């Protein structure tokens, strides 16, 4: 199907208006900040690799990137150590268990299996070299910014909210350490992992970040290469297998696009070579995916005929 600008904007508008009445789900509340974000906010954006933006709703509201950050740090570490080292040291297979599962670690001798669950993401952060936590953090923040095409910033408020409540993730850090699968000081890795979840992005930013993945690693706004084209299939396959938590299989079955969501209510999907779809709406379903966000992304994917397995 030839995707004209009018066709794409019509799909974005229709996705927003048809998904808006869906008031199911609830904000995440295990991180206090997230519970306080207005639930009615709803933004949808699409960007193509030539930098055209299509949007509807609250696309300029800045929210916590949360788990979506895992994709960009995985991109950084894949660039730094190579895709095979990621597979050996962390693993590249879905766990089939919730994103913060300790049992998943126990079942596999402390190997996280997936870089997109918390244990794997903490292990991935531990592979970012740096003399200090701040040095390591600077590289991760720079990568988020290069993907977004503008300087991304940490929210001190969100970071504070997470750092003072992240006991479960700290426990995961020590379990990784005991298994030999944390490659830096574990509390440093958890600290930096928590910061990477606490940056602020808009729905438009997410669309740019996704369009960088859709466009072979070249940012559509800055035209700079952010990640080698050869690494993109590794990132997108991980998103397909683990990007929407334990609903990733259903998502592939029904929508057929690599995606990643976060408990802040953001969701991103990538149609390789074509475009990225981003949405934001805080209320989540029981597995942690934005209710309206999923509906809007699925609507656009279907309207524009983007299912990868249907092409
Ligand atoms: N900071 C959150 C955590 O580690 C991110 C979770 C998510 O978005 O999946 O629990």
PDB file of C-alpha atoms and ligand atoms in Angstrom:
ATOM      1  CA  UNK A   1       0.000   0.000   0.000  1.00  0.00           C
ATOM      2  CA  UNK A   2       1.315   3.466  -0.869  1.00  0.00           C
ATOM      3  CA  UNK A   3       1.312   5.471   2.321  1.00  0.00           C
ATOM      4  CA  UNK A   4       0.543   9.079   1.468  1.00  0.00           C
ATOM      5  CA  UNK A   5       0.862  11.763   4.172  1.00  0.00           C
ATOM      6  CA  UNK A   6      -2.929  12.128   4.131  1.00  0.00           C
ATOM      7  CA  UNK A   7      -3.393   8.391   4.672  1.00  0.00           C
ATOM      8  CA  UNK A   8      -1.005   8.357   7.618  1.00  0.00           C
ATOM      9  CA  UNK A   9      -2.481  11.446   9.287  1.00  0.00           C
ATOM     10  CA  UNK A  10      -6.011  10.055   8.856  1.00  0.00           C
ATOM     11  CA  UNK A  11      -4.930   6.807  10.546  1.00  0.00           C
ATOM     12  CA  UNK A  12      -3.326   8.706  13.428  1.00  0.00           C
ATOM     13  CA  UNK A  13      -6.436  10.844  13.939  1.00  0.00           C
ATOM     14  CA  UNK A  14      -8.757   7.842  13.770  1.00  0.00           C
ATOM     15  CA  UNK A  15      -6.533   5.812  16.140  1.00  0.00           C
ATOM     16  CA  UNK A  16      -6.633   8.643  18.663  1.00  0.00           C
ATOM     17  CA  UNK A  17     -10.366   9.255  18.495  1.00  0.00           C
ATOM     18  CA  UNK A  18     -11.337   5.579  18.466  1.00  0.00           C
ATOM     19  CA  UNK A  19      -9.035   4.647  21.384  1.00  0.00           C
ATOM     20  CA  UNK A  20      -9.719   7.703  23.572  1.00  0.00           C
ATOM     21  CA  UNK A  21     -13.005   6.384  25.035  1.00  0.00           C
ATOM     22  CA  UNK A  22     -11.210   3.288  26.332  1.00  0.00           C
ATOM     23  CA  UNK A  23     -10.851   4.105  30.016  1.00  0.00           C
ATOM     24  CA  UNK A  24      -9.713   0.665  31.190  1.00  0.00           C
ATOM     25  CA  UNK A  25      -6.549   0.013  33.179  1.00  0.00           C
ATOM     26  CA  UNK A  26      -4.793   1.911  35.965  1.00  0.00           C
ATOM     27  CA  UNK A  27      -1.603   3.932  36.356  1.00  0.00           C
ATOM     28  CA  UNK A  28       1.363   2.001  37.724  1.00  0.00           C
ATOM     29  CA  UNK A  29       1.572   2.744  41.431  1.00  0.00           C
ATOM     30  CA  UNK A  30       4.619   0.811  42.645  1.00  0.00           C
ATOM     31  CA  UNK A  31       6.645   3.878  41.642  1.00  0.00           C
ATOM     32  CA  UNK A  32       4.891   6.736  43.501  1.00  0.00           C
ATOM     33  CA  UNK A  33       5.516   9.367  40.793  1.00  0.00           C
ATOM     34  CA  UNK A  34       3.729   7.318  38.127  1.00  0.00           C
ATOM     35  CA  UNK A  35       0.537   7.128  40.159  1.00  0.00           C
ATOM     36  CA  UNK A  36       0.333  10.943  40.109  1.00  0.00           C
ATOM     37  CA  UNK A  37       0.434  11.412  36.316  1.00  0.00           C
ATOM     38  CA  UNK A  38      -2.977  12.525  34.941  1.00  0.00           C
ATOM     39  CA  UNK A  39      -4.624   9.385  33.551  1.00  0.00           C
ATOM     40  CA  UNK A  40      -6.531  11.170  30.793  1.00  0.00           C
ATOM     41  CA  UNK A  41      -3.408  12.270  28.890  1.00  0.00           C
ATOM     42  CA  UNK A  42      -3.249  10.576  25.497  1.00  0.00           C
ATOM     43  CA  UNK A  43      -0.905  11.213  22.604  1.00  0.00           C
ATOM     44  CA  UNK A  44      -0.264   9.370  19.331  1.00  0.00           C
ATOM     45  CA  UNK A  45       2.547  10.095  16.872  1.00  0.00           C
ATOM     46  CA  UNK A  46       4.014   8.546  13.744  1.00  0.00           C
ATOM     47  CA  UNK A  47       7.324   9.407  12.140  1.00  0.00           C
ATOM     48  CA  UNK A  48       8.726   8.191   8.851  1.00  0.00           C
ATOM     49  CA  UNK A  49      12.481   7.822   8.231  1.00  0.00           C
ATOM     50  CA  UNK A  50      12.386  10.978   6.080  1.00  0.00           C
ATOM     51  CA  UNK A  51      11.461  12.928   9.209  1.00  0.00           C
ATOM     52  CA  UNK A  52       7.770  13.598   8.574  1.00  0.00           C
ATOM     53  CA  UNK A  53       5.752  13.736  11.774  1.00  0.00           C
ATOM     54  CA  UNK A  54       2.055  12.933  12.163  1.00  0.00           C
ATOM     55  CA  UNK A  55       0.424  13.478  15.540  1.00  0.00           C
ATOM     56  CA  UNK A  56      -2.762  13.722  17.562  1.00  0.00           C
ATOM     57  CA  UNK A  57      -3.496  14.577  21.196  1.00  0.00           C
ATOM     58  CA  UNK A  58      -1.013  15.238  24.006  1.00  0.00           C
ATOM     59  CA  UNK A  59       2.165  14.530  22.054  1.00  0.00           C
ATOM     60  CA  UNK A  60       4.219  17.227  23.831  1.00  0.00           C
ATOM     61  CA  UNK A  61       3.614  16.009  27.390  1.00  0.00           C
ATOM     62  CA  UNK A  62       6.873  14.689  28.874  1.00  0.00           C
ATOM     63  CA  UNK A  63       6.593  11.386  30.740  1.00  0.00           C
ATOM     64  CA  UNK A  64       8.911   8.755  32.230  1.00  0.00           C
ATOM     65  CA  UNK A  65      10.532   6.608  29.555  1.00  0.00           C
ATOM     66  CA  UNK A  66      10.808   3.627  31.945  1.00  0.00           C
ATOM     67  CA  UNK A  67      11.333   0.264  30.263  1.00  0.00           C
ATOM     68  CA  UNK A  68      11.504   1.706  26.753  1.00  0.00           C
ATOM     69  CA  UNK A  69      14.995   2.906  27.755  1.00  0.00           C
ATOM     70  CA  UNK A  70      16.131  -0.728  27.715  1.00  0.00           C
ATOM     71  CA  UNK A  71      16.134  -0.736  23.907  1.00  0.00           C
ATOM     72  CA  UNK A  72      18.511   2.221  23.662  1.00  0.00           C
ATOM     73  CA  UNK A  73      21.002   0.948  26.215  1.00  0.00           C
ATOM     74  CA  UNK A  74      20.912  -2.420  24.465  1.00  0.00           C
ATOM     75  CA  UNK A  75      21.740  -0.537  21.243  1.00  0.00           C
ATOM     76  CA  UNK A  76      24.680   1.142  22.970  1.00  0.00           C
ATOM     77  CA  UNK A  77      26.060  -2.093  24.411  1.00  0.00           C
ATOM     78  CA  UNK A  78      25.553  -3.976  21.147  1.00  0.00           C
ATOM     79  CA  UNK A  79      27.656  -1.273  19.495  1.00  0.00           C
ATOM     80  CA  UNK A  80      30.267  -1.485  22.249  1.00  0.00           C
ATOM     81  CA  UNK A  81      30.742  -5.250  22.630  1.00  0.00           C
ATOM     82  CA  UNK A  82      28.941  -6.798  19.645  1.00  0.00           C
ATOM     83  CA  UNK A  83      25.753  -8.810  19.310  1.00  0.00           C
ATOM     84  CA  UNK A  84      27.377 -12.174  20.013  1.00  0.00           C
ATOM     85  CA  UNK A  85      28.821 -10.979  23.336  1.00  0.00           C
ATOM     86  CA  UNK A  86      25.347  -9.726  24.316  1.00  0.00           C
ATOM     87  CA  UNK A  87      23.964 -13.184  23.570  1.00  0.00           C
ATOM     88  CA  UNK A  88      26.677 -14.938  25.579  1.00  0.00           C
ATOM     89  CA  UNK A  89      26.748 -12.622  28.587  1.00  0.00           C
ATOM     90  CA  UNK A  90      23.076 -11.702  28.974  1.00  0.00           C
ATOM     91  CA  UNK A  91      21.048 -13.870  26.603  1.00  0.00           C
ATOM     92  CA  UNK A  92      18.627 -13.015  23.793  1.00  0.00           C
ATOM     93  CA  UNK A  93      15.633 -15.261  24.409  1.00  0.00           C
ATOM     94  CA  UNK A  94      12.302 -14.360  26.045  1.00  0.00           C
ATOM     95  CA  UNK A  95      11.792 -15.506  29.626  1.00  0.00           C
ATOM     96  CA  UNK A  96       8.036 -16.078  29.430  1.00  0.00           C
ATOM     97  CA  UNK A  97       7.828 -14.565  32.892  1.00  0.00           C
ATOM     98  CA  UNK A  98       7.064 -11.059  34.231  1.00  0.00           C
ATOM     99  CA  UNK A  99       9.604  -8.290  33.595  1.00  0.00           C
ATOM    100  CA  UNK A 100      10.897  -8.219  37.160  1.00  0.00           C
ATOM    101  CA  UNK A 101      10.833 -11.969  37.780  1.00  0.00           C
ATOM    102  CA  UNK A 102      13.382 -13.419  40.169  1.00  0.00           C
ATOM    103  CA  UNK A 103      12.202 -16.909  39.327  1.00  0.00           C
ATOM    104  CA  UNK A 104      13.313 -16.410  35.713  1.00  0.00           C
ATOM    105  CA  UNK A 105      16.845 -15.890  37.014  1.00  0.00           C
ATOM    106  CA  UNK A 106      16.672 -18.865  39.350  1.00  0.00           C
ATOM    107  CA  UNK A 107      15.502 -21.132  36.531  1.00  0.00           C
ATOM    108  CA  UNK A 108      18.498 -20.273  34.342  1.00  0.00           C
ATOM    109  CA  UNK A 109      21.466 -20.234  36.735  1.00  0.00           C
ATOM    110  CA  UNK A 110      21.344 -16.465  37.030  1.00  0.00           C
ATOM    111  CA  UNK A 111      21.466 -15.754  33.290  1.00  0.00           C
ATOM    112  CA  UNK A 112      18.836 -13.095  32.542  1.00  0.00           C
ATOM    113  CA  UNK A 113      18.046 -14.477  29.033  1.00  0.00           C
ATOM    114  CA  UNK A 114      16.562 -11.230  27.748  1.00  0.00           C
ATOM    115  CA  UNK A 115      18.053  -7.693  27.716  1.00  0.00           C
ATOM    116  CA  UNK A 116      14.513  -6.292  27.873  1.00  0.00           C
ATOM    117  CA  UNK A 117      13.555  -7.642  31.302  1.00  0.00           C
ATOM    118  CA  UNK A 118      14.854  -5.883  34.420  1.00  0.00           C
ATOM    119  CA  UNK A 119      17.573  -8.439  35.206  1.00  0.00           C
ATOM    120  CA  UNK A 120      18.856  -8.375  31.638  1.00  0.00           C
ATOM    121  CA  UNK A 121      18.682  -4.598  31.454  1.00  0.00           C
ATOM    122  CA  UNK A 122      20.668  -4.254  34.680  1.00  0.00           C
ATOM    123  CA  UNK A 123      23.253  -6.688  33.269  1.00  0.00           C
ATOM    124  CA  UNK A 124      23.337  -4.657  30.044  1.00  0.00           C
ATOM    125  CA  UNK A 125      23.989  -1.462  32.022  1.00  0.00           C
ATOM    126  CA  UNK A 126      26.805  -3.255  33.866  1.00  0.00           C
ATOM    127  CA  UNK A 127      28.496  -3.757  30.486  1.00  0.00           C
ATOM    128  CA  UNK A 128      28.743  -0.010  29.823  1.00  0.00           C
ATOM    129  CA  UNK A 129      32.322   0.804  30.744  1.00  0.00           C
ATOM    130  CA  UNK A 130      33.175   3.913  32.727  1.00  0.00           C
ATOM    131  CA  UNK A 131      35.347   4.895  35.672  1.00  0.00           C
ATOM    132  CA  UNK A 132      32.304   5.957  37.675  1.00  0.00           C
ATOM    133  CA  UNK A 133      28.525   5.659  37.723  1.00  0.00           C
ATOM    134  CA  UNK A 134      28.348   9.176  36.288  1.00  0.00           C
ATOM    135  CA  UNK A 135      30.669   8.283  33.405  1.00  0.00           C
ATOM    136  CA  UNK A 136      28.580   5.241  32.578  1.00  0.00           C
ATOM    137  CA  UNK A 137      25.386   7.254  32.900  1.00  0.00           C
ATOM    138  CA  UNK A 138      26.698   9.967  30.559  1.00  0.00           C
ATOM    139  CA  UNK A 139      27.079   7.390  27.767  1.00  0.00           C
ATOM    140  CA  UNK A 140      23.549   6.060  28.258  1.00  0.00           C
ATOM    141  CA  UNK A 141      21.982   9.526  28.364  1.00  0.00           C
ATOM    142  CA  UNK A 142      23.944  10.492  25.256  1.00  0.00           C
ATOM    143  CA  UNK A 143      22.561   7.441  23.449  1.00  0.00           C
ATOM    144  CA  UNK A 144      18.971   8.335  24.395  1.00  0.00           C
ATOM    145  CA  UNK A 145      19.629  11.863  23.143  1.00  0.00           C
ATOM    146  CA  UNK A 146      21.129  10.682  19.868  1.00  0.00           C
ATOM    147  CA  UNK A 147      18.083   8.500  19.262  1.00  0.00           C
ATOM    148  CA  UNK A 148      15.724  11.388  20.097  1.00  0.00           C
ATOM    149  CA  UNK A 149      17.688  13.964  18.103  1.00  0.00           C
ATOM    150  CA  UNK A 150      17.671  16.404  21.009  1.00  0.00           C
ATOM    151  CA  UNK A 151      19.133  16.499  24.536  1.00  0.00           C
ATOM    152  CA  UNK A 152      17.150  14.176  26.799  1.00  0.00           C
ATOM    153  CA  UNK A 153      17.230  14.982  30.519  1.00  0.00           C
ATOM    154  CA  UNK A 154      16.859  13.096  33.762  1.00  0.00           C
ATOM    155  CA  UNK A 155      13.872  13.994  35.922  1.00  0.00           C
ATOM    156  CA  UNK A 156      15.202  14.372  39.459  1.00  0.00           C
ATOM    157  CA  UNK A 157      11.674  13.892  40.770  1.00  0.00           C
ATOM    158  CA  UNK A 158      11.135  10.586  38.976  1.00  0.00           C
ATOM    159  CA  UNK A 159      14.651   9.384  39.756  1.00  0.00           C
ATOM    160  CA  UNK A 160      14.174  10.189  43.432  1.00  0.00           C
ATOM    161  CA  UNK A 161      10.838   8.366  43.430  1.00  0.00           C
ATOM    162  CA  UNK A 162      12.429   5.266  41.881  1.00  0.00           C
ATOM    163  CA  UNK A 163      15.760   5.260  43.748  1.00  0.00           C
ATOM    164  CA  UNK A 164      13.950   5.265  47.091  1.00  0.00           C
ATOM    165  CA  UNK A 165      11.613   2.396  46.182  1.00  0.00           C
ATOM    166  CA  UNK A 166      13.707   0.109  43.919  1.00  0.00           C
ATOM    167  CA  UNK A 167      14.381  -2.607  46.503  1.00  0.00           C
ATOM    168  CA  UNK A 168      13.265  -5.398  44.182  1.00  0.00           C
ATOM    169  CA  UNK A 169      15.664  -4.293  41.460  1.00  0.00           C
ATOM    170  CA  UNK A 170      18.480  -4.047  44.006  1.00  0.00           C
ATOM    171  CA  UNK A 171      17.773  -7.646  44.995  1.00  0.00           C
ATOM    172  CA  UNK A 172      17.995  -8.613  41.318  1.00  0.00           C
ATOM    173  CA  UNK A 173      21.352  -6.800  41.122  1.00  0.00           C
ATOM    174  CA  UNK A 174      22.780  -8.868  43.972  1.00  0.00           C
ATOM    175  CA  UNK A 175      21.420 -12.110  42.468  1.00  0.00           C
ATOM    176  CA  UNK A 176      23.154 -11.268  39.195  1.00  0.00           C
ATOM    177  CA  UNK A 177      26.332 -10.549  41.130  1.00  0.00           C
ATOM    178  CA  UNK A 178      26.220 -13.894  42.897  1.00  0.00           C
ATOM    179  CA  UNK A 179      25.730 -15.688  39.576  1.00  0.00           C
ATOM    180  CA  UNK A 180      28.574 -13.846  37.865  1.00  0.00           C
ATOM    181  CA  UNK A 181      26.248 -12.127  35.388  1.00  0.00           C
ATOM    182  CA  UNK A 182      26.678  -8.563  36.653  1.00  0.00           C
ATOM    183  CA  UNK A 183      29.771  -7.077  35.046  1.00  0.00           C
ATOM    184  CA  UNK A 184      30.236  -4.045  37.300  1.00  0.00           C
ATOM    185  CA  UNK A 185      29.429  -3.243  40.900  1.00  0.00           C
ATOM    186  CA  UNK A 186      25.763  -4.368  41.150  1.00  0.00           C
ATOM    187  CA  UNK A 187      24.504  -1.340  43.062  1.00  0.00           C
ATOM    188  CA  UNK A 188      26.182   0.946  40.554  1.00  0.00           C
ATOM    189  CA  UNK A 189      24.441  -0.940  37.745  1.00  0.00           C
ATOM    190  CA  UNK A 190      21.059  -0.677  39.497  1.00  0.00           C
ATOM    191  CA  UNK A 191      21.628   3.027  40.223  1.00  0.00           C
ATOM    192  CA  UNK A 192      22.374   3.770  36.566  1.00  0.00           C
ATOM    193  CA  UNK A 193      19.577   1.480  35.346  1.00  0.00           C
ATOM    194  CA  UNK A 194      17.159   3.400  37.583  1.00  0.00           C
ATOM    195  CA  UNK A 195      18.373   6.694  36.126  1.00  0.00           C
ATOM    196  CA  UNK A 196      17.886   5.446  32.574  1.00  0.00           C
ATOM    197  CA  UNK A 197      14.226   4.711  33.406  1.00  0.00           C
ATOM    198  CA  UNK A 198      13.784   8.204  34.888  1.00  0.00           C
ATOM    199  CA  UNK A 199      14.345  10.414  31.852  1.00  0.00           C
ATOM    200  CA  UNK A 200      11.531  12.462  30.342  1.00  0.00           C
ATOM    201  CA  UNK A 201      10.379  11.930  26.772  1.00  0.00           C
ATOM    202  CA  UNK A 202       7.373  13.078  24.787  1.00  0.00           C
ATOM    203  CA  UNK A 203       5.339  10.941  22.404  1.00  0.00           C
ATOM    204  CA  UNK A 204       7.021  12.868  19.587  1.00  0.00           C
ATOM    205  CA  UNK A 205      10.455  11.961  20.997  1.00  0.00           C
ATOM    206  CA  UNK A 206       9.461   8.303  21.044  1.00  0.00           C
ATOM    207  CA  UNK A 207       8.363   8.544  17.425  1.00  0.00           C
ATOM    208  CA  UNK A 208      11.763   9.987  16.465  1.00  0.00           C
ATOM    209  CA  UNK A 209      13.559   7.293  18.455  1.00  0.00           C
ATOM    210  CA  UNK A 210      11.499   4.619  16.740  1.00  0.00           C
ATOM    211  CA  UNK A 211      11.971   6.173  13.308  1.00  0.00           C
ATOM    212  CA  UNK A 212      15.724   5.914  13.915  1.00  0.00           C
ATOM    213  CA  UNK A 213      15.223   2.167  14.315  1.00  0.00           C
ATOM    214  CA  UNK A 214      12.902   2.051  11.291  1.00  0.00           C
ATOM    215  CA  UNK A 215      15.441   3.935   9.192  1.00  0.00           C
ATOM    216  CA  UNK A 216      18.419   1.623   9.611  1.00  0.00           C
ATOM    217  CA  UNK A 217      19.897   3.485  12.572  1.00  0.00           C
ATOM    218  CA  UNK A 218      19.924   6.970  11.027  1.00  0.00           C
ATOM    219  CA  UNK A 219      18.124   9.642  13.035  1.00  0.00           C
ATOM    220  CA  UNK A 220      15.520  11.271  10.758  1.00  0.00           C
ATOM    221  CA  UNK A 221      15.924  14.687  12.390  1.00  0.00           C
ATOM    222  CA  UNK A 222      19.715  15.011  12.750  1.00  0.00           C
ATOM    223  CA  UNK A 223      20.549  12.660   9.830  1.00  0.00           C
ATOM    224  CA  UNK A 224      23.311  11.217  12.034  1.00  0.00           C
ATOM    225  CA  UNK A 225      23.959   7.490  12.248  1.00  0.00           C
ATOM    226  CA  UNK A 226      23.179   6.378  15.797  1.00  0.00           C
ATOM    227  CA  UNK A 227      23.576   2.622  15.528  1.00  0.00           C
ATOM    228  CA  UNK A 228      24.991   0.364  12.823  1.00  0.00           C
ATOM    229  CA  UNK A 229      22.364  -0.901  10.399  1.00  0.00           C
ATOM    230  CA  UNK A 230      23.665  -4.423  10.998  1.00  0.00           C
ATOM    231  CA  UNK A 231      22.602  -4.211  14.641  1.00  0.00           C
ATOM    232  CA  UNK A 232      19.019  -3.101  13.978  1.00  0.00           C
ATOM    233  CA  UNK A 233      17.654  -6.634  13.332  1.00  0.00           C
ATOM    234  CA  UNK A 234      19.017  -7.743  16.717  1.00  0.00           C
ATOM    235  CA  UNK A 235      17.232  -4.885  18.483  1.00  0.00           C
ATOM    236  CA  UNK A 236      13.960  -5.396  16.633  1.00  0.00           C
ATOM    237  CA  UNK A 237      13.954  -9.140  17.222  1.00  0.00           C
ATOM    238  CA  UNK A 238      14.379  -8.553  20.965  1.00  0.00           C
ATOM    239  CA  UNK A 239      11.492  -6.084  20.877  1.00  0.00           C
ATOM    240  CA  UNK A 240       9.353  -8.659  19.088  1.00  0.00           C
ATOM    241  CA  UNK A 241      10.080 -11.368  21.642  1.00  0.00           C
ATOM    242  CA  UNK A 242       9.985  -9.414  24.908  1.00  0.00           C
ATOM    243  CA  UNK A 243       8.895  -5.837  24.176  1.00  0.00           C
ATOM    244  CA  UNK A 244       5.353  -6.014  25.519  1.00  0.00           C
ATOM    245  CA  UNK A 245       6.079  -8.007  28.651  1.00  0.00           C
ATOM    246  CA  UNK A 246       4.232 -11.322  28.878  1.00  0.00           C
ATOM    247  CA  UNK A 247       1.837 -10.173  26.140  1.00  0.00           C
ATOM    248  CA  UNK A 248       4.629 -10.057  23.538  1.00  0.00           C
ATOM    249  CA  UNK A 249       3.446 -13.253  21.874  1.00  0.00           C
ATOM    250  CA  UNK A 250      -0.146 -12.048  21.623  1.00  0.00           C
ATOM    251  CA  UNK A 251       1.124  -8.731  20.268  1.00  0.00           C
ATOM    252  CA  UNK A 252       3.100 -10.488  17.523  1.00  0.00           C
ATOM    253  CA  UNK A 253       0.092 -12.671  16.736  1.00  0.00           C
ATOM    254  CA  UNK A 254      -2.348  -9.776  16.539  1.00  0.00           C
ATOM    255  CA  UNK A 255      -0.290  -6.772  15.411  1.00  0.00           C
ATOM    256  CA  UNK A 256       2.915  -8.202  13.978  1.00  0.00           C
ATOM    257  CA  UNK A 257       5.345  -5.362  14.741  1.00  0.00           C
ATOM    258  CA  UNK A 258       8.342  -5.139  17.075  1.00  0.00           C
ATOM    259  CA  UNK A 259       7.360  -2.962  20.021  1.00  0.00           C
ATOM    260  CA  UNK A 260       8.393  -1.800  23.459  1.00  0.00           C
ATOM    261  CA  UNK A 261       6.284  -0.381  26.217  1.00  0.00           C
ATOM    262  CA  UNK A 262       7.053   1.077  29.626  1.00  0.00           C
ATOM    263  CA  UNK A 263       5.160   1.338  32.899  1.00  0.00           C
ATOM    264  CA  UNK A 264       5.083   5.125  32.436  1.00  0.00           C
ATOM    265  CA  UNK A 265       2.434   4.537  29.763  1.00  0.00           C
ATOM    266  CA  UNK A 266       4.618   4.920  26.678  1.00  0.00           C
ATOM    267  CA  UNK A 267       4.621   2.438  23.817  1.00  0.00           C
ATOM    268  CA  UNK A 268       6.618   2.313  20.609  1.00  0.00           C
ATOM    269  CA  UNK A 269       6.316   0.064  17.552  1.00  0.00           C
ATOM    270  CA  UNK A 270       8.554  -0.114  14.497  1.00  0.00           C
ATOM    271  CA  UNK A 271       7.667  -1.016  10.916  1.00  0.00           C
ATOM    272  CA  UNK A 272      11.182  -1.534   9.494  1.00  0.00           C
ATOM    273  CA  UNK A 273      11.948   0.734   6.551  1.00  0.00           C
ATOM    274  CA  UNK A 274       8.541   2.379   6.806  1.00  0.00           C
ATOM    275  CA  UNK A 275       7.782   4.238  10.017  1.00  0.00           C
ATOM    276  CA  UNK A 276       7.502   4.219  13.791  1.00  0.00           C
ATOM    277  CA  UNK A 277       4.313   4.515  15.825  1.00  0.00           C
ATOM    278  CA  UNK A 278       4.419   5.957  19.353  1.00  0.00           C
ATOM    279  CA  UNK A 279       1.686   6.449  21.900  1.00  0.00           C
ATOM    280  CA  UNK A 280       1.350   7.547  25.507  1.00  0.00           C
ATOM    281  CA  UNK A 281      -1.492   6.987  27.955  1.00  0.00           C
ATOM    282  CA  UNK A 282      -0.737   6.143  31.613  1.00  0.00           C
ATOM    283  CA  UNK A 283      -3.387   3.508  32.499  1.00  0.00           C
ATOM    284  CA  UNK A 284      -1.890   0.028  32.113  1.00  0.00           C
ATOM    285  CA  UNK A 285      -3.401  -3.408  31.733  1.00  0.00           C
ATOM    286  CA  UNK A 286      -2.531  -6.212  34.141  1.00  0.00           C
ATOM    287  CA  UNK A 287       0.753  -7.136  32.432  1.00  0.00           C
ATOM    288  CA  UNK A 288       1.999  -3.526  32.251  1.00  0.00           C
ATOM    289  CA  UNK A 289       1.090  -2.251  28.775  1.00  0.00           C
ATOM    290  CA  UNK A 290      -0.758   1.014  28.141  1.00  0.00           C
ATOM    291  CA  UNK A 291      -4.383   0.174  27.358  1.00  0.00           C
ATOM    292  CA  UNK A 292      -5.065   3.086  25.013  1.00  0.00           C
ATOM    293  CA  UNK A 293      -1.506   3.030  23.704  1.00  0.00           C
ATOM    294  CA  UNK A 294      -1.780  -0.564  22.549  1.00  0.00           C
ATOM    295  CA  UNK A 295      -5.182   0.089  20.964  1.00  0.00           C
ATOM    296  CA  UNK A 296      -3.914   3.125  19.065  1.00  0.00           C
ATOM    297  CA  UNK A 297      -0.744   1.451  17.807  1.00  0.00           C
ATOM    298  CA  UNK A 298      -2.656  -1.666  16.763  1.00  0.00           C
ATOM    299  CA  UNK A 299      -5.221   0.497  14.956  1.00  0.00           C
ATOM    300  CA  UNK A 300      -2.561   2.298  12.909  1.00  0.00           C
ATOM    301  CA  UNK A 301      -0.651  -0.911  12.138  1.00  0.00           C
ATOM    302  CA  UNK A 302      -3.827  -2.474  10.786  1.00  0.00           C
ATOM    303  CA  UNK A 303      -5.065   0.617   8.925  1.00  0.00           C
ATOM    304  CA  UNK A 304      -1.719   1.004   7.149  1.00  0.00           C
ATOM    305  CA  UNK A 305      -1.176  -2.715   6.505  1.00  0.00           C
ATOM    306  CA  UNK A 306       2.085  -2.862   8.480  1.00  0.00           C
ATOM    307  CA  UNK A 307       1.972  -6.405   9.927  1.00  0.00           C
ATOM    308  CA  UNK A 308       5.453  -7.786   9.156  1.00  0.00           C
ATOM    309  CA  UNK A 309       4.212 -11.316   8.834  1.00  0.00           C
ATOM    310  CA  UNK A 310       1.636 -10.249   6.264  1.00  0.00           C
ATOM    311  CA  UNK A 311       4.030  -8.689   3.830  1.00  0.00           C
TER     312      UNK A 311
HETATM  313  N1  LIG B   1      11.823   1.468  36.364  1.00  0.00           N
HETATM  314  C1  LIG B   1      10.885   0.419  36.209  1.00  0.00           C
HETATM  315  C2  LIG B   1      11.330  -0.814  36.952  1.00  0.00           C
HETATM  316  O1  LIG B   1      12.485  -1.112  36.948  1.00  0.00           O
HETATM  317  C3  LIG B   1      10.707   0.127  34.744  1.00  0.00           C
HETATM  318  C4  LIG B   1       9.750  -1.006  34.505  1.00  0.00           C
HETATM  319  C5  LIG B   1       9.075  -1.004  33.192  1.00  0.00           C
HETATM  320  O2  LIG B   1       8.770   0.051  32.608  1.00  0.00           O
HETATM  321  O3  LIG B   1       8.830  -2.116  32.722  1.00  0.00           O
HETATM  322  O4  LIG B   1      10.558  -1.483  37.578  1.00  0.00           O
END
